[in-house]
XYZ file of C-alpha atoms in Angstrom:
673
model
C 0.010 0.021 0.111
C 2.608 2.320 0.913
C 4.322 1.733 -2.260
C 1.287 2.540 -4.521
C 1.323 5.947 -2.515
C 4.562 6.645 -3.368
C 4.344 5.572 -6.717
C 4.576 9.150 -9.028
C 1.458 9.839 -10.749
C 0.535 10.920 -14.312
C -1.819 14.112 -14.756
C -4.814 13.962 -17.102
C -3.704 17.211 -18.685
C -5.247 17.555 -21.943
C -6.053 13.735 -22.032
C -9.614 13.540 -23.341
C -11.782 10.310 -24.050
C -12.213 9.647 -27.258
C -14.744 6.507 -26.444
C -16.791 4.536 -23.838
C -15.244 1.550 -23.238
C -18.477 -0.638 -24.009
C -18.948 0.871 -27.234
C -16.220 -0.398 -28.939
C -16.858 -2.941 -31.601
C -15.654 -4.497 -34.867
C -16.519 -1.446 -36.567
C -13.885 0.835 -34.798
C -11.085 -1.630 -36.002
C -7.825 0.436 -36.876
C -8.767 3.831 -35.205
C -6.694 4.821 -32.518
C -8.574 5.566 -29.104
C -8.386 7.469 -25.633
C -9.943 5.759 -23.096
C -10.546 6.359 -18.944
C -11.284 4.141 -16.001
C -10.598 1.501 -13.668
C -8.379 -1.565 -14.137
C -10.561 -4.431 -13.347
C -7.510 -7.129 -13.662
C -4.343 -7.334 -14.921
C -2.952 -10.854 -16.547
C 0.907 -11.143 -17.439
C 0.985 -14.538 -19.768
C 4.487 -14.451 -20.674
C 5.507 -11.954 -24.075
C 1.789 -10.428 -23.600
C 0.292 -8.571 -20.890
C -3.575 -8.137 -20.736
C -5.505 -5.781 -19.036
C -9.191 -5.513 -18.351
C -10.042 -1.386 -18.399
C -13.872 -0.638 -16.793
C -15.847 2.506 -17.011
C -19.520 3.022 -16.189
C -20.338 1.986 -19.839
C -18.522 -1.122 -20.042
C -15.278 -3.549 -20.147
C -12.594 -3.422 -23.002
C -9.502 -5.631 -22.885
C -5.809 -3.756 -23.484
C -2.709 -5.795 -24.613
C 0.740 -5.158 -24.743
C 3.394 -7.200 -26.585
C 6.506 -7.242 -24.202
C 8.905 -7.850 -27.272
C 7.645 -4.649 -29.419
C 6.233 -2.810 -26.369
C 7.661 0.414 -25.127
C 10.016 0.077 -22.049
C 8.450 2.601 -20.278
C 4.782 1.769 -21.334
C 5.600 -1.778 -20.375
C 7.002 -0.676 -16.811
C 3.902 0.997 -16.052
C 2.090 -1.786 -17.014
C 3.622 -4.049 -15.065
C 2.684 -1.729 -12.072
C -0.590 -1.576 -12.467
C -3.156 -3.327 -9.888
C -6.955 -4.001 -9.651
C -8.599 -0.652 -9.395
C -5.777 1.774 -10.534
C -7.473 4.476 -12.207
C -5.824 4.903 -16.129
C -5.721 7.091 -19.200
C -5.051 4.483 -22.113
C -4.125 4.901 -25.695
C -4.176 2.547 -28.135
C -5.533 1.290 -31.800
C -8.348 -1.208 -32.230
C -8.103 -4.652 -33.351
C -10.001 -7.630 -33.760
C -9.135 -10.492 -31.081
C -7.729 -13.661 -32.448
C -9.644 -15.589 -29.489
C -12.751 -14.023 -29.224
C -14.857 -13.686 -25.779
C -18.656 -14.308 -26.473
C -19.710 -13.176 -22.675
C -18.030 -9.267 -23.266
C -20.276 -6.860 -25.280
C -16.588 -5.821 -26.589
C -15.377 -9.511 -26.932
C -14.445 -9.224 -30.478
C -12.058 -6.227 -29.901
C -8.883 -5.366 -27.908
C -7.068 -2.407 -27.937
C -3.179 -2.720 -28.424
C -1.742 -0.184 -26.361
C 0.611 2.825 -27.253
C 0.640 4.634 -24.229
C -0.781 4.695 -20.671
C -1.258 7.445 -17.419
C -1.604 6.244 -14.197
C -3.888 8.447 -13.064
C -4.392 7.328 -9.325
C -3.692 3.710 -7.489
C -5.463 1.756 -5.106
C -5.110 0.002 -1.898
C -6.077 -3.649 -1.868
C -9.615 -4.583 -1.873
C -11.482 -5.319 1.084
C -13.125 -8.102 -0.602
C -13.181 -9.123 -4.540
C -15.742 -6.731 -6.399
C -16.413 -9.958 -8.506
C -17.194 -12.113 -5.287
C -20.933 -12.479 -5.137
C -20.628 -14.237 -1.573
C -19.609 -11.080 0.143
C -21.372 -10.419 3.266
C -23.789 -7.378 3.330
C -22.368 -5.405 6.133
C -19.061 -5.832 4.484
C -20.465 -4.007 1.436
C -22.288 -1.573 2.923
C -19.263 -0.605 4.839
C -17.473 0.087 1.991
C -20.480 0.899 -0.336
C -18.416 2.964 -2.549
C -16.712 0.170 -4.013
C -19.433 -2.302 -4.025
C -21.324 0.206 -6.259
C -18.375 -0.384 -8.901
C -20.110 -3.840 -9.257
C -21.806 -4.363 -12.724
C -24.988 -5.424 -11.193
C -25.574 -2.677 -8.791
C -24.895 -0.336 -11.515
C -27.444 -1.454 -13.746
C -29.628 -1.200 -10.889
C -28.628 2.703 -10.469
C -29.464 3.008 -13.905
C -32.552 1.524 -14.261
C -33.801 3.470 -11.308
C -32.641 6.540 -13.087
C -34.035 5.809 -16.069
C -37.534 5.064 -14.049
C -36.919 8.641 -12.754
C -36.505 10.207 -16.177
C -39.866 8.422 -17.968
C -41.683 9.121 -14.412
C -41.231 12.872 -14.685
C -41.837 12.815 -18.811
C -44.814 11.228 -18.272
C -46.470 13.475 -16.313
C -44.983 16.548 -17.522
C -46.953 15.012 -21.000
C -49.920 15.266 -19.114
C -49.318 18.925 -17.939
C -48.793 18.024 -14.260
C -46.761 20.984 -12.399
C -43.431 19.906 -10.106
C -43.816 21.295 -6.920
C -41.069 20.932 -4.058
C -42.874 20.745 -0.432
C -41.230 21.467 2.940
C -38.846 18.997 4.308
C -39.294 20.407 7.989
C -42.982 20.355 8.561
C -45.150 19.925 11.862
C -45.363 16.526 13.776
C -49.208 15.109 12.998
C -50.979 12.246 14.236
C -51.504 8.697 13.001
C -49.233 6.760 10.973
C -45.997 5.688 11.500
C -43.994 7.410 13.956
C -42.389 10.600 12.521
C -38.468 11.431 12.972
C -38.060 14.665 14.865
C -36.064 17.595 14.583
C -35.280 20.057 17.674
C -35.445 23.480 16.936
C -32.785 25.689 18.411
C -34.449 28.711 17.952
C -37.852 28.027 19.717
C -36.500 25.956 22.942
C -38.808 22.706 23.449
C -40.357 22.296 19.811
C -39.594 20.247 17.270
C -40.140 19.756 13.431
C -40.927 16.492 12.155
C -39.318 15.165 9.016
C -42.583 14.143 6.159
C -43.593 11.000 6.329
C -45.065 12.111 2.786
C -46.297 15.368 1.548
C -50.030 14.386 2.083
C -51.350 17.741 3.316
C -48.970 19.844 1.169
C -50.368 18.278 -1.983
C -53.883 18.697 -0.736
C -53.217 22.516 -0.075
C -51.839 22.650 -3.370
C -55.176 21.726 -5.084
C -56.996 24.003 -2.738
C -54.338 26.752 -4.525
C -55.850 25.723 -7.913
C -52.904 23.766 -9.063
C -54.885 20.943 -10.445
C -52.129 18.560 -11.285
C -49.306 18.206 -8.718
C -46.065 15.841 -9.277
C -42.796 15.512 -7.195
C -40.336 12.970 -6.985
C -39.723 13.449 -2.896
C -37.881 11.825 -0.168
C -40.070 10.920 2.781
C -39.126 9.463 6.192
C -40.652 6.723 8.954
C -39.294 5.425 12.045
C -40.716 2.304 11.655
C -39.727 -1.397 11.925
C -37.569 -2.223 9.094
C -37.613 -5.280 6.484
C -35.893 -6.371 3.086
C -38.422 -3.738 1.550
C -38.541 -0.796 3.615
C -36.195 1.683 4.347
C -36.518 4.689 7.149
C -35.766 7.020 4.231
C -37.560 6.461 0.955
C -38.451 8.314 -2.199
C -41.953 8.605 -3.430
C -43.691 9.466 -6.482
C -46.646 12.023 -5.279
C -49.061 12.660 -7.456
C -52.451 14.695 -6.859
C -55.391 15.879 -9.158
C -58.250 17.655 -8.726
C -61.926 17.704 -10.316
C -60.765 13.826 -10.313
C -62.460 10.523 -9.380
C -60.732 6.833 -8.542
C -60.560 6.068 -12.101
C -58.913 9.384 -13.309
C -56.335 8.869 -10.795
C -55.890 5.370 -12.139
C -55.970 6.147 -15.432
C -52.953 8.682 -15.461
C -51.139 5.621 -13.398
C -51.659 2.720 -15.771
C -50.212 4.126 -18.805
C -47.112 4.823 -16.848
C -46.533 1.531 -15.591
C -47.076 -0.115 -18.934
C -44.102 2.233 -19.934
C -42.323 1.039 -17.128
C -42.553 -2.272 -17.549
C -41.322 -2.234 -21.563
C -38.275 -0.971 -19.926
C -37.446 -4.209 -18.472
C -38.941 -6.347 -21.502
C -42.291 -6.880 -19.719
C -45.663 -6.368 -21.843
C -48.780 -5.736 -19.597
C -52.158 -4.660 -20.801
C -54.341 -1.715 -19.228
C -56.991 -1.531 -17.448
C -55.558 -3.454 -14.635
C -57.922 -5.795 -12.834
C -59.948 -3.915 -9.857
C -60.609 -6.281 -6.874
C -62.598 -5.224 -3.664
C -60.390 -5.391 -0.115
C -63.014 -8.084 0.843
C -62.749 -10.500 -1.875
C -59.149 -10.049 -1.723
C -58.953 -11.287 2.060
C -61.216 -14.061 1.109
C -59.779 -15.637 -1.889
C -56.179 -14.650 -1.163
C -55.632 -13.933 2.474
C -53.901 -10.712 1.546
C -54.560 -7.092 0.830
C -51.882 -7.640 -2.051
C -52.158 -10.238 -3.105
C -49.776 -12.292 -5.720
C -51.618 -13.055 -9.035
C -48.987 -14.842 -10.472
C -50.185 -17.862 -8.189
C -53.656 -18.980 -9.298
C -54.585 -20.581 -6.329
C -57.457 -19.237 -4.356
C -58.558 -19.795 -1.050
C -62.019 -21.717 -0.627
C -64.436 -21.890 2.286
C -65.064 -25.292 3.405
C -67.039 -25.236 6.433
C -70.004 -26.204 5.232
C -68.864 -29.778 4.083
C -68.372 -30.596 7.905
C -71.151 -29.476 9.176
C -71.997 -33.310 10.170
C -68.469 -34.470 10.702
C -67.114 -36.995 13.389
C -63.645 -34.679 13.102
C -64.821 -32.237 16.225
C -62.372 -29.437 14.885
C -63.963 -29.012 11.669
C -67.842 -29.490 12.641
C -66.960 -27.121 16.065
C -66.143 -24.627 13.226
C -69.321 -25.136 11.384
C -71.374 -25.014 14.138
C -69.740 -21.823 15.240
C -72.277 -19.521 13.401
C -69.814 -17.895 11.272
C -67.373 -17.116 14.469
C -65.035 -19.839 12.976
C -64.598 -20.986 9.440
C -62.441 -23.954 7.567
C -60.833 -22.560 4.636
C -58.639 -24.437 2.226
C -56.119 -24.492 -0.620
C -56.133 -26.992 -3.081
C -52.817 -27.336 -5.028
C -53.003 -29.466 -8.462
C -50.444 -31.959 -9.671
C -48.183 -34.413 -9.354
C -45.577 -32.593 -7.346
C -48.413 -31.764 -4.772
C -49.576 -35.218 -4.622
C -45.743 -36.511 -4.288
C -45.215 -34.176 -1.124
C -43.683 -36.303 1.915
C -44.573 -36.237 5.766
C -41.692 -34.812 6.240
C -42.575 -32.012 4.168
C -45.802 -31.753 5.316
C -44.465 -31.969 9.412
C -42.561 -28.444 8.348
C -45.656 -26.885 6.523
C -47.336 -28.101 10.006
C -44.542 -26.061 11.846
C -44.705 -23.250 9.955
C -48.490 -22.857 10.200
C -48.046 -23.115 13.926
C -45.562 -20.082 13.871
C -48.052 -18.124 12.152
C -50.714 -18.660 15.284
C -52.557 -22.030 13.668
C -53.070 -24.585 15.732
C -52.064 -27.195 13.341
C -52.359 -27.477 9.440
C -54.757 -30.694 8.720
C -54.181 -32.055 5.042
C -55.738 -34.182 2.483
C -53.632 -35.268 -0.607
C -54.507 -37.363 -3.449
C -51.110 -39.208 -4.685
C -50.293 -42.250 -6.692
C -51.342 -44.445 -3.927
C -54.916 -42.636 -3.804
C -56.044 -40.503 -0.342
C -53.693 -39.720 2.597
C -55.257 -37.150 5.211
C -54.461 -36.426 8.540
C -58.297 -36.950 9.323
C -58.796 -39.641 6.898
C -60.664 -41.934 9.262
C -63.350 -39.281 9.552
C -63.941 -39.157 5.833
C -66.332 -41.859 4.170
C -66.576 -42.188 0.570
C -68.794 -40.070 0.125
C -67.538 -37.117 1.828
C -64.326 -37.526 0.344
C -66.154 -37.532 -3.218
C -68.085 -34.502 -1.956
C -65.053 -32.694 -0.912
C -63.035 -33.558 -4.171
C -66.014 -31.863 -6.101
C -66.015 -28.880 -4.269
C -62.471 -28.333 -4.432
C -62.195 -29.159 -7.703
C -59.919 -32.144 -7.516
C -59.303 -33.706 -10.468
C -55.967 -36.494 -10.329
C -53.124 -35.601 -7.985
C -52.972 -32.884 -5.541
C -52.962 -31.738 -2.357
C -55.485 -29.917 0.098
C -54.529 -27.744 2.967
C -56.675 -26.516 5.528
C -57.064 -23.904 8.344
C -60.121 -23.313 11.501
C -60.253 -20.126 12.929
C -61.552 -16.498 12.719
C -61.465 -15.098 9.434
C -58.637 -13.085 10.447
C -56.660 -16.062 11.461
C -56.950 -18.345 8.785
C -56.616 -15.619 5.986
C -53.081 -15.111 7.660
C -52.184 -18.678 7.733
C -53.252 -19.527 3.817
C -52.591 -16.411 2.953
C -49.020 -16.926 3.351
C -48.774 -20.364 2.276
C -50.423 -20.020 -0.823
C -47.517 -18.475 -2.331
C -44.781 -20.195 -0.767
C -46.270 -23.377 -1.082
C -47.258 -23.201 -4.873
C -43.799 -21.250 -5.788
C -41.628 -24.789 -4.293
C -44.303 -26.824 -6.099
C -44.022 -25.326 -9.558
C -40.348 -25.574 -9.461
C -40.819 -29.518 -9.384
C -44.155 -29.922 -11.451
C -43.526 -31.392 -14.838
C -46.861 -30.206 -16.536
C -46.416 -26.761 -17.962
C -49.955 -25.700 -17.772
C -50.228 -26.567 -13.944
C -46.911 -25.459 -13.264
C -48.268 -21.797 -14.444
C -51.298 -21.788 -12.816
C -49.221 -22.720 -9.512
C -46.842 -19.942 -10.272
C -46.559 -18.037 -13.610
C -42.733 -16.754 -13.177
C -41.374 -14.086 -15.680
C -44.535 -11.946 -15.840
C -45.840 -9.034 -14.089
C -49.426 -8.924 -12.513
C -50.691 -5.534 -11.777
C -53.735 -5.033 -9.745
C -56.049 -2.752 -7.950
C -57.094 -3.561 -4.541
C -60.250 -1.002 -3.922
C -62.947 -0.149 -1.332
C -60.631 -0.893 1.688
C -62.165 0.146 5.396
C -62.128 3.519 6.079
C -61.176 3.027 9.887
C -60.284 -0.423 12.181
C -60.173 -0.485 15.749
C -57.340 -0.095 17.769
C -57.080 -2.451 20.870
C -53.826 -0.053 22.020
C -55.632 3.134 21.743
C -58.977 1.836 22.786
C -60.709 3.483 19.675
C -61.084 3.643 15.784
C -57.764 4.632 13.805
C -57.406 5.684 9.972
C -56.324 2.800 8.035
C -54.921 4.801 5.633
C -55.036 8.530 7.023
C -57.532 10.703 8.414
C -58.169 12.601 4.986
C -59.281 10.017 2.878
C -63.040 10.212 1.835
C -65.835 7.815 3.247
C -67.292 6.146 0.215
C -70.585 8.106 -0.509
C -72.696 4.817 0.073
C -71.498 4.944 3.498
C -70.973 8.248 4.808
C -73.425 7.424 7.499
C -71.934 4.934 9.116
C -69.304 7.308 10.520
C -71.091 8.074 13.582
C -73.327 4.359 13.837
C -70.751 2.020 12.729
C -67.649 3.439 11.915
C -65.805 -0.523 11.287
C -67.892 -1.082 8.654
C -67.554 2.413 6.491
C -65.246 1.960 3.305
C -62.723 4.188 1.950
C -62.763 5.841 -1.287
C -59.087 4.284 -1.144
C -57.008 2.011 -3.604
C -53.684 0.337 -3.818
C -51.872 -0.651 -6.875
C -49.910 -4.135 -6.833
C -47.529 -5.930 -8.443
C -46.849 -9.395 -8.031
C -47.795 -9.325 -4.399
C -46.063 -5.922 -3.626
C -47.613 -2.983 -2.564
C -46.150 -0.041 -5.295
C -48.414 2.436 -4.407
C -51.429 3.678 -2.630
C -53.865 6.355 -2.732
C -57.559 7.895 -2.149
C -60.213 10.346 -2.882
C -59.479 13.187 -0.389
C -62.028 14.842 1.997
C -62.610 18.336 0.624
C -64.955 20.066 2.677
C -64.545 20.739 6.520
C -67.899 19.298 7.672
C -66.567 16.111 6.708
C -63.190 16.435 7.714
C -64.522 17.089 11.001
C -66.784 13.997 11.281
C -63.925 12.025 10.649
C -61.544 13.719 13.232
C -64.202 13.076 15.562
C -64.826 9.419 14.401
C -61.060 8.445 15.434
C -61.331 10.699 18.401
C -59.837 14.083 18.034
C -62.058 16.560 19.221
C -62.443 20.230 17.878
C -59.783 21.635 20.035
C -57.340 18.826 19.269
C -58.109 19.113 15.649
C -58.013 23.132 15.804
C -54.216 22.903 16.941
C -53.375 20.378 14.874
C -54.768 20.900 11.543
C -56.626 24.461 11.785
C -54.538 25.171 8.560
C -56.119 22.683 6.642
C -59.327 23.187 8.150
C -59.087 26.899 7.119
C -57.928 25.961 3.542
C -61.265 23.388 3.403
C -63.361 26.403 4.165
C -62.098 28.756 1.180
C -63.336 26.505 -1.728
C -61.181 23.616 -1.902
C -62.212 21.373 -5.198
C -62.884 17.705 -5.186
C -59.317 15.978 -5.337
C -57.627 12.623 -4.875
C -53.987 11.620 -5.676
C -51.624 8.528 -5.007
C -48.093 8.017 -4.287
C -45.749 5.439 -5.963
C -42.863 3.600 -4.286
C -40.015 4.594 -5.949
C -37.554 2.603 -4.586
C -39.859 -0.612 -4.093
C -40.973 -0.288 -7.822
C -37.224 -0.296 -8.848
C -36.697 -3.344 -6.733
C -39.446 -5.236 -8.722
C -38.474 -3.829 -12.111
C -34.566 -4.803 -11.241
C -35.794 -8.259 -10.282
C -34.083 -8.513 -7.019
C -35.593 -9.391 -3.392
C -34.127 -6.253 -0.955
C -34.739 -2.629 -1.882
C -31.101 -2.050 -0.385
C -29.958 -3.149 -3.754
C -31.494 -0.321 -5.775
C -30.721 2.440 -3.417
C -26.981 3.768 -3.468
C -26.154 4.464 -0.067
C -28.872 2.716 1.680
C -29.129 1.612 6.080
C -29.532 -1.519 7.250
C -32.358 -3.200 8.742
C -31.253 -1.594 11.901
C -31.463 1.777 10.530
C -27.609 2.152 10.664
C -25.232 3.692 7.667
C -22.140 1.507 8.392
C -20.227 3.345 5.675
C -20.543 6.567 7.855
C -21.506 5.110 11.012
C -24.385 7.433 11.545
C -26.624 7.793 13.465
C -23.543 8.503 16.074
C -23.249 10.844 19.224
C -22.918 14.593 19.007
C -20.971 17.219 21.208
C -22.678 18.432 24.654
C -22.331 21.892 23.094
C -24.986 20.988 19.995
C -27.052 19.186 22.309
C -27.298 22.204 24.656
C -28.323 24.696 21.989
C -31.053 22.522 20.332
C -32.213 22.960 24.339
C -31.780 18.571 24.962
C -29.560 19.478 27.937
C -29.674 21.864 30.444
C -27.383 24.825 30.659
C -24.326 23.774 32.586
C -24.985 26.755 35.365
C -22.237 27.545 38.537
C -23.567 29.254 41.556
C -21.500 31.049 43.593
C -21.925 32.032 47.280
C -20.701 35.812 47.704
C -19.657 37.864 50.755
C -19.324 41.644 51.210
C -17.033 43.677 53.330
C -17.948 46.978 54.460
C -16.078 49.937 56.214
C -16.186 53.414 56.808
C -13.834 55.778 55.885
C -12.413 58.418 58.470
C -12.537 62.220 56.849
C -10.156 63.342 54.951
C -9.532 59.886 53.622
C -7.648 59.310 50.586
C -7.362 56.908 47.453
C -3.881 55.589 48.898
C -5.559 55.077 52.773
C -8.592 53.253 51.018
C -6.064 50.956 49.145
C -4.370 50.613 52.727
C -7.474 49.824 53.990
C -8.743 46.878 51.753
C -5.025 45.393 52.082
C -5.878 44.854 55.895
C -9.235 43.642 55.896
C -8.217 41.124 53.478
C -6.064 40.053 56.181
C -8.149 40.986 59.190
C -11.503 39.611 57.857
C -12.140 35.923 57.350
C -13.222 34.831 53.866
C -16.035 33.507 55.155
C -17.543 36.417 57.350
C -18.738 40.023 57.161
C -17.233 42.409 58.857
C -16.978 46.494 59.847
C -13.593 48.063 60.089
C -12.791 51.528 61.301
C -9.448 53.220 60.222
C -7.789 55.953 61.672
C -6.344 58.758 59.041
C -2.835 56.688 58.930
C -4.873 53.930 57.890
C -4.390 52.322 61.648
C -7.492 50.036 62.880
C -9.642 51.746 65.502
C -12.277 49.047 65.147
C -12.965 45.718 63.749
C -15.889 43.158 64.424
C -17.841 40.710 62.414
C -21.296 41.162 61.554
C -24.121 39.045 62.493
C -26.118 37.446 59.993
C -25.481 34.654 56.966
C -21.691 33.985 55.564
C -20.605 33.604 52.601
C -17.991 31.461 50.593
C -16.272 32.948 47.674
């Protein structure tokens, strides 16, 4: 490493790139080119020295012949190591041994000149190694970003952002920036707070979304607003979440739900084409209740064609007590089932089924009864309770033809949806991998396709046991469904929202709603979630005022840019499409943020008490004789300091010559100083 630093570096000077490394082809043979980039690797094969030079646009091979190359060039070439920064000049030639795995594999550059612009220390990990731990990658993220895959992801992200801006520009939207420092509001996830130095004890909040501001822009008459904006939420993280994230934020005036969806769908068609996917608009609409009933999820993956089925009525007279009790519970509990067709499903082993049983128990199920039809006929955990007629009825109800597997869950709708909703996709994907029949495999999981849909008619409110009140499912500015408006006061839990989520392959990529645009309905909504008039005025007075001054009907949507790019890139972790992400513990390993700050900063922000020192002081009194001079007063002070204890107060009388006539300690409290 020291030798690299000690190496004399060349200057870039007037050297200018003539071509991008990844663009060179046979058409360039014979041309003299100047290239810039990083050394990927060097190979010395006796008389020939090869060097792969990488820039943002690709990789090209450089070569020098030891027998014919200039000695100075050869010396520099032999000094080069991985990730050195280079400027190279040479002539494009056709390769004798072509490399079909490289875009530039038909050509090479025969070096005539080389400048070493910078050296590089030995890398903490090989950039080509796919098995490097994520913590090490994130610690050296500036190196990790040199990887080809990550660079492709970043380029895709840039392309998505540019296409998005152009799409909305063509539709006459206005790009408006909204504040980053704003006011903390209730509902939703926890805010990130920023203490104010100027206003002691008061805080800004970083925006979870520009929700209120984009609504106010509609009141201001902008009618069509767009912003690609940063948002912040202090919530538990997972593979598709980050504490800071990017939204494509959209709001429109004088629109219905269908109008907002009609603006978004063509954008999704354009973005899908970027990665070679053809999707057709309009996308399917699926009510929330059907999504939960058929798929056990409000963001169902429609690549899996398996649906949850209600089998409760089949077991009203069953000898299997677990199923019969559910049938007799008058709807409090149900028996629900998943049926997976195919040879792979019918061949599942007892060990595999036991593993699924454990998975179901971890999700809160008491068990996972099953019925399997394989080459040897029926095998079931409740086979002794199934008469031939019962089995026939069950097969007809589930649609069993040939081999297959049925999994059952018993419990409340919430319990069975959670268990079967997760198992539906997991089991189908596993079975599709082994299934030989192409049509069945695609019915189980149609990999390699994009399946968009809108989930609509969400509940407006849900009961919070923690808060002992109703809370907004989306946010408190979502409009109640016109048909359910009277339920706000009488049965809030049954009130639907004019809200809609855009789902792609089992991920929510966007969500929005038609907003409340009049102060009266907004006040009713606040009351329904336990926010009184005084609190509403304190926290949302500006919004209520705005709604009172001619707010148009309006609605919008926010797309999660990071999550959308993750799906377009075909990766399963959102950190792979963010340049400098945080870990799952919300920490930046590269900068080691968050970190401590010094006490001075904390005091300035009023987060620590001021460092105060209280002093106890005393006073010495004396009377000057007539005719006293400045010199005499000085003598008196000197004698007083010697005579009077530091902890006492005293009265001293001196003669004109400074001699003490009388001295006494005064009564009263004493002081140290």
